[in-house]
XYZ file of C-alpha atoms in Angstrom:
363
model
C 36.501 196.549 157.674
C 40.260 196.251 157.239
C 41.914 197.262 153.823
C 45.188 196.309 152.030
C 46.051 198.465 148.939
C 48.554 196.376 147.149
C 50.351 197.521 143.843
C 47.657 195.967 141.502
C 45.184 194.773 143.774
C 42.959 195.501 147.050
C 41.945 192.869 149.811
C 39.380 193.331 152.292
C 38.707 191.479 155.674
C 36.116 192.263 158.384
C 37.612 191.211 161.670
C 34.044 190.596 163.269
C 32.645 188.311 160.837
C 35.648 186.756 159.171
C 34.544 187.600 155.545
C 37.257 188.244 153.026
C 37.453 189.747 149.628
C 40.221 190.128 147.235
C 39.887 192.018 143.891
C 41.445 191.025 140.773
C 44.160 192.531 139.221
C 43.385 196.266 138.736
C 44.560 197.898 135.589
C 43.593 201.430 134.750
C 41.186 201.594 137.557
C 39.300 198.457 136.338
C 39.268 194.745 137.751
C 40.298 192.713 135.100
C 38.812 189.621 136.939
C 42.583 187.760 136.819
C 43.530 186.644 140.149
C 46.776 188.095 141.727
C 49.683 185.887 142.185
C 50.581 186.721 145.724
C 50.629 189.467 148.671
C 53.697 191.328 149.475
C 53.386 190.260 152.961
C 51.316 187.083 154.624
C 48.033 187.834 155.448
C 47.661 184.896 157.167
C 50.284 183.363 159.435
C 50.062 179.723 160.777
C 51.920 180.095 164.178
C 53.339 177.066 165.636
C 53.212 178.229 169.410
C 53.169 174.750 170.645
C 56.569 172.784 170.494
C 55.406 169.520 172.242
C 52.093 167.695 172.867
C 51.089 167.186 176.351
C 48.812 164.007 174.973
C 51.871 162.703 172.724
C 53.218 160.052 174.802
C 49.708 158.703 175.354
C 49.245 158.499 171.590
C 46.095 160.223 171.711
C 45.956 161.228 168.170
C 46.690 157.531 166.975
C 43.919 156.250 169.129
C 41.585 158.331 167.495
C 42.609 157.522 164.121
C 44.631 160.623 163.405
C 48.320 160.103 162.182
C 49.746 163.667 163.480
C 52.002 165.517 160.940
C 53.583 167.422 163.507
C 55.051 163.972 164.873
C 53.755 164.595 168.446
C 54.713 161.290 169.736
C 58.497 162.076 169.408
C 58.501 165.853 170.002
C 59.821 167.488 172.960
C 60.773 171.084 172.070
C 59.887 173.838 174.248
C 56.755 175.890 173.310
C 57.124 179.474 171.554
C 58.365 182.017 174.225
C 56.274 184.762 174.670
C 58.728 187.216 173.680
C 59.219 185.528 170.354
C 55.511 185.606 169.743
C 55.429 189.357 170.648
C 58.082 189.772 168.129
C 55.949 188.250 165.259
C 53.185 190.307 166.051
C 54.901 193.542 166.018
C 56.139 192.632 162.702
C 52.683 191.718 161.463
C 51.032 195.081 162.805
C 48.963 196.494 159.986
C 49.914 193.901 157.457
C 48.572 190.334 158.463
C 44.897 189.740 159.022
C 44.812 186.664 161.015
C 46.845 184.094 163.023
C 46.104 180.599 162.980
C 47.458 179.120 166.165
C 48.852 175.647 166.088
C 52.009 173.668 166.258
C 52.738 170.372 167.913
C 49.913 170.151 170.536
C 46.715 172.185 171.522
C 47.333 175.565 171.732
C 44.668 176.113 174.388
C 47.317 174.281 176.546
C 50.032 176.904 176.016
C 51.320 178.176 179.221
C 50.509 181.976 178.141
C 47.471 181.201 176.133
C 45.431 183.944 177.605
C 48.188 186.517 176.729
C 48.903 185.500 173.537
C 45.014 185.861 172.536
C 45.009 189.295 174.045
C 48.288 190.350 172.316
C 46.733 189.464 168.769
C 43.617 191.700 169.491
C 45.279 194.388 170.941
C 47.401 194.609 167.565
C 44.160 194.077 165.311
C 45.119 190.388 164.589
C 42.290 187.864 164.653
C 43.602 184.722 166.278
C 42.015 181.369 165.589
C 43.225 177.686 166.505
C 42.544 174.164 166.283
C 42.363 171.755 169.252
C 41.703 168.127 170.014
C 39.405 169.503 172.905
C 40.797 167.167 175.332
C 41.684 169.917 178.053
C 39.566 172.624 177.074
C 37.601 174.457 179.991
C 34.554 176.682 180.158
C 37.138 179.710 181.092
C 39.190 178.923 177.885
C 35.951 178.803 175.930
C 35.107 182.253 177.395
C 38.221 183.627 176.280
C 37.788 182.099 172.881
C 34.337 183.997 172.495
C 36.042 187.264 173.553
C 39.079 186.965 171.452
C 38.974 184.378 168.645
C 37.354 184.534 165.186
C 36.660 180.728 165.299
C 37.864 177.524 166.977
C 38.124 174.050 165.037
C 37.770 171.041 167.067
C 39.772 167.998 165.267
C 37.247 165.031 164.732
C 38.981 162.561 167.134
C 35.855 160.169 167.564
C 35.678 160.845 171.344
C 33.432 161.812 174.069
C 36.296 164.857 174.910
C 35.673 166.074 171.082
C 32.009 166.126 171.665
C 32.377 167.892 174.890
C 34.561 170.491 173.683
C 32.130 171.517 170.830
C 29.289 171.803 173.602
C 31.496 173.785 175.518
C 32.507 176.045 172.886
C 29.040 176.419 171.241
C 27.770 177.158 174.686
C 30.091 180.037 174.784
C 29.113 181.543 171.333
C 32.097 180.727 169.653
C 32.011 180.046 165.868
C 33.104 176.183 166.123
C 34.085 174.133 162.950
C 35.089 170.507 163.033
C 38.343 169.565 161.178
C 38.048 166.141 159.777
C 41.096 164.359 158.497
C 40.282 162.335 155.140
C 42.458 159.195 154.483
C 41.429 156.005 152.959
C 39.827 154.415 156.179
C 37.919 157.571 157.445
C 36.023 158.898 154.080
C 33.443 156.219 154.539
C 32.546 157.341 157.895
C 32.655 161.101 156.381
C 29.990 159.817 153.696
C 27.919 158.119 156.450
C 27.680 161.049 159.030
C 26.856 163.551 156.129
C 24.021 161.364 155.074
C 22.570 160.734 158.383
C 23.514 164.166 159.650
C 25.409 162.635 162.606
C 27.636 165.535 163.275
C 27.214 167.116 166.676
C 24.773 169.972 166.911
C 26.042 173.459 167.469
C 28.887 173.399 164.475
C 29.426 176.126 162.089
C 30.769 174.218 159.492
C 32.711 170.813 158.682
C 36.096 171.295 156.879
C 37.544 168.330 155.379
C 41.436 168.111 155.440
C 43.454 165.636 153.043
C 45.595 163.185 154.853
C 49.372 164.101 154.075
C 52.491 161.537 154.481
C 53.984 163.745 156.992
C 55.232 163.019 160.680
C 53.292 159.967 161.991
C 51.361 160.100 158.319
C 51.619 156.931 156.536
C 51.902 156.966 152.838
C 49.893 153.691 152.420
C 46.771 155.812 154.006
C 46.845 158.401 151.405
C 43.845 158.974 149.295
C 44.442 157.956 145.640
C 42.706 158.876 142.463
C 40.704 155.583 142.026
C 39.109 156.007 145.560
C 35.431 156.222 144.201
C 34.051 156.777 147.667
C 36.214 159.950 148.085
C 34.691 161.291 144.944
C 31.142 160.409 146.062
C 32.000 162.446 149.126
C 32.954 165.371 146.967
C 29.596 165.090 144.799
C 27.550 164.849 148.285
C 29.316 167.976 149.411
C 28.378 169.736 146.656
C 24.710 168.874 146.390
C 21.524 169.897 148.488
C 21.551 166.568 150.181
C 23.644 167.532 153.662
C 22.557 170.089 156.102
C 25.974 171.364 156.938
C 28.409 174.207 155.464
C 31.141 172.148 154.007
C 34.860 173.317 153.222
C 37.895 171.801 152.090
C 41.552 172.577 152.493
C 43.512 174.010 149.609
C 45.137 170.689 149.167
C 42.050 169.267 147.966
C 41.416 172.044 144.931
C 42.954 169.672 142.480
C 40.409 167.212 143.042
C 37.570 169.535 143.217
C 38.747 171.000 139.665
C 38.624 167.714 138.407
C 35.229 167.150 139.922
C 33.836 169.858 137.899
C 34.632 168.264 134.561
C 34.661 164.695 135.495
C 31.892 162.788 133.956
C 31.172 161.181 136.966
C 30.005 164.488 138.336
C 26.817 164.674 136.653
C 25.393 165.380 140.166
C 28.510 167.751 141.341
C 25.984 170.413 142.472
C 26.901 173.832 143.706
C 30.655 173.910 143.730
C 31.315 177.618 142.972
C 34.514 178.055 140.823
C 35.331 181.207 142.555
C 35.423 179.624 145.895
C 38.350 177.298 144.922
C 41.751 178.944 145.944
C 44.881 176.650 145.475
C 47.673 176.329 147.898
C 48.464 179.879 149.580
C 51.843 178.872 150.709
C 54.380 181.557 150.072
C 51.732 183.305 148.333
C 49.143 184.594 150.827
C 50.358 182.665 153.936
C 53.208 180.785 155.800
C 53.928 178.727 158.925
C 56.303 179.767 161.767
C 57.475 176.754 164.013
C 57.789 177.269 167.924
C 61.588 177.583 167.504
C 60.925 180.424 164.813
C 61.781 178.802 161.705
C 59.481 180.399 158.784
C 58.434 178.190 156.003
C 55.893 178.193 153.116
C 53.651 175.467 154.571
C 53.267 173.828 157.944
C 53.728 170.239 156.151
C 57.471 170.962 155.452
C 57.996 171.014 159.306
C 59.951 167.804 159.480
C 62.438 168.267 156.246
C 62.497 172.290 156.495
C 63.499 172.356 152.893
C 62.296 175.818 152.548
C 63.078 177.027 156.054
C 64.296 180.585 157.083
C 65.551 181.375 160.569
C 63.489 184.383 162.147
C 66.360 184.845 164.718
C 68.518 185.814 161.657
C 65.959 187.390 159.436
C 62.766 189.331 159.687
C 59.434 187.933 158.470
C 59.684 190.413 155.339
C 63.138 189.194 154.382
C 62.058 185.525 154.803
C 58.853 186.097 152.789
C 61.165 187.758 150.051
C 63.872 184.862 150.309
C 65.435 182.533 147.721
C 63.693 179.558 149.656
C 60.114 181.181 149.461
C 60.679 182.171 145.714
C 62.044 178.524 144.942
C 58.606 177.353 146.443
C 56.663 179.808 144.310
C 58.371 178.590 141.244
C 56.218 175.414 141.266
C 53.193 177.310 141.015
C 54.654 179.433 138.542
C 55.891 176.719 136.071
C 53.974 173.553 137.039
C 51.411 171.722 134.134
C 52.100 174.566 131.595
C 49.910 173.083 129.136
C 46.842 172.356 131.296
C 43.985 174.480 130.704
C 43.324 174.106 134.678
C 46.681 175.311 135.867
C 45.354 178.762 137.101
C 42.934 176.984 139.243
C 45.284 174.483 140.978
C 49.073 175.431 139.865
C 49.874 171.696 140.139
C 49.032 171.323 143.544
C 51.190 170.354 146.540
C 54.750 171.295 146.108
C 55.641 169.258 149.398
C 53.815 166.093 148.776
C 52.993 165.803 145.208
C 51.602 162.279 145.768
C 48.455 163.876 147.334
C 47.452 165.751 144.229
C 44.353 164.075 142.962
C 44.757 164.622 139.279
C 44.672 162.267 136.162
C 45.829 165.267 133.967
C 48.596 164.361 131.140
C 50.399 167.617 132.187
C 50.587 166.517 135.920
C 53.929 167.353 137.671
C 55.612 165.568 140.302
């Protein structure tokens, strides 16, 4: 168990199970139950080790109904250099619990994939990553079993995705499905949950909101009047599905509304303590392949809050004016809303994805 003692709270992480615990703010030795706002250094870093996608020109994601937020069709940047990755790891030693490896392409196709995993574990950091599964091999699955906490396979509705899940599960890798929800994929998600039609061997299904970033189209964004989306949330909270289910933090405003919406008489067992709103610049950050650090990977196109790590350290970026500007949204959004501590106004990058009818809604 790894423990970090901050000024007014304590966090704990078990690198073997992935279990994470954070106390409330501690005053006079007593846990007040009030959530701390941020860590003094990112506990999780999303590292974009991929600068381009080997499947980008073939439009693999588009064919699968996924609109790549990294714009893989048009990116041709180099992958992250190993020396840059080593520099990041050195700065994160004894401070960061986990790396989520990603970027513009499948991390398992990085030319130094094995070395990257080894370096993480040598420094006590647990690596995880998301892949389309298109090129994953049994040898790579063995490496994942040895070094990774978990691997997510993007739901590309294809034989190669199913094959990747089988290969990873056979190697006893904790394997999740990442399922992007847009206006046209919600129905399939509901039907597959009801009929238990996701592949065997998975640990959980994690639903991610579609964002209008990169190749993501604005017209595919789920809106508040999308009734089948709310039905999906209700189903996920009920006892009618055999799967463990998670949602990205972008969905938290909707989950908060689900708890009080009169549509939610069958809202089931959504535990309030399980909801944690956007972690960007509070608990996590993203670093691109060319060493730009920003609060969230969905700022990878405009880079409104980016800090160049060739000129600054991770700690300096974390305490920068850009990151503080991002945090200001969470501190000031929706001041009159009784639910503001649960969602803090939702996404600062793309406010149009915030699923809330509240009169205090910002953006």
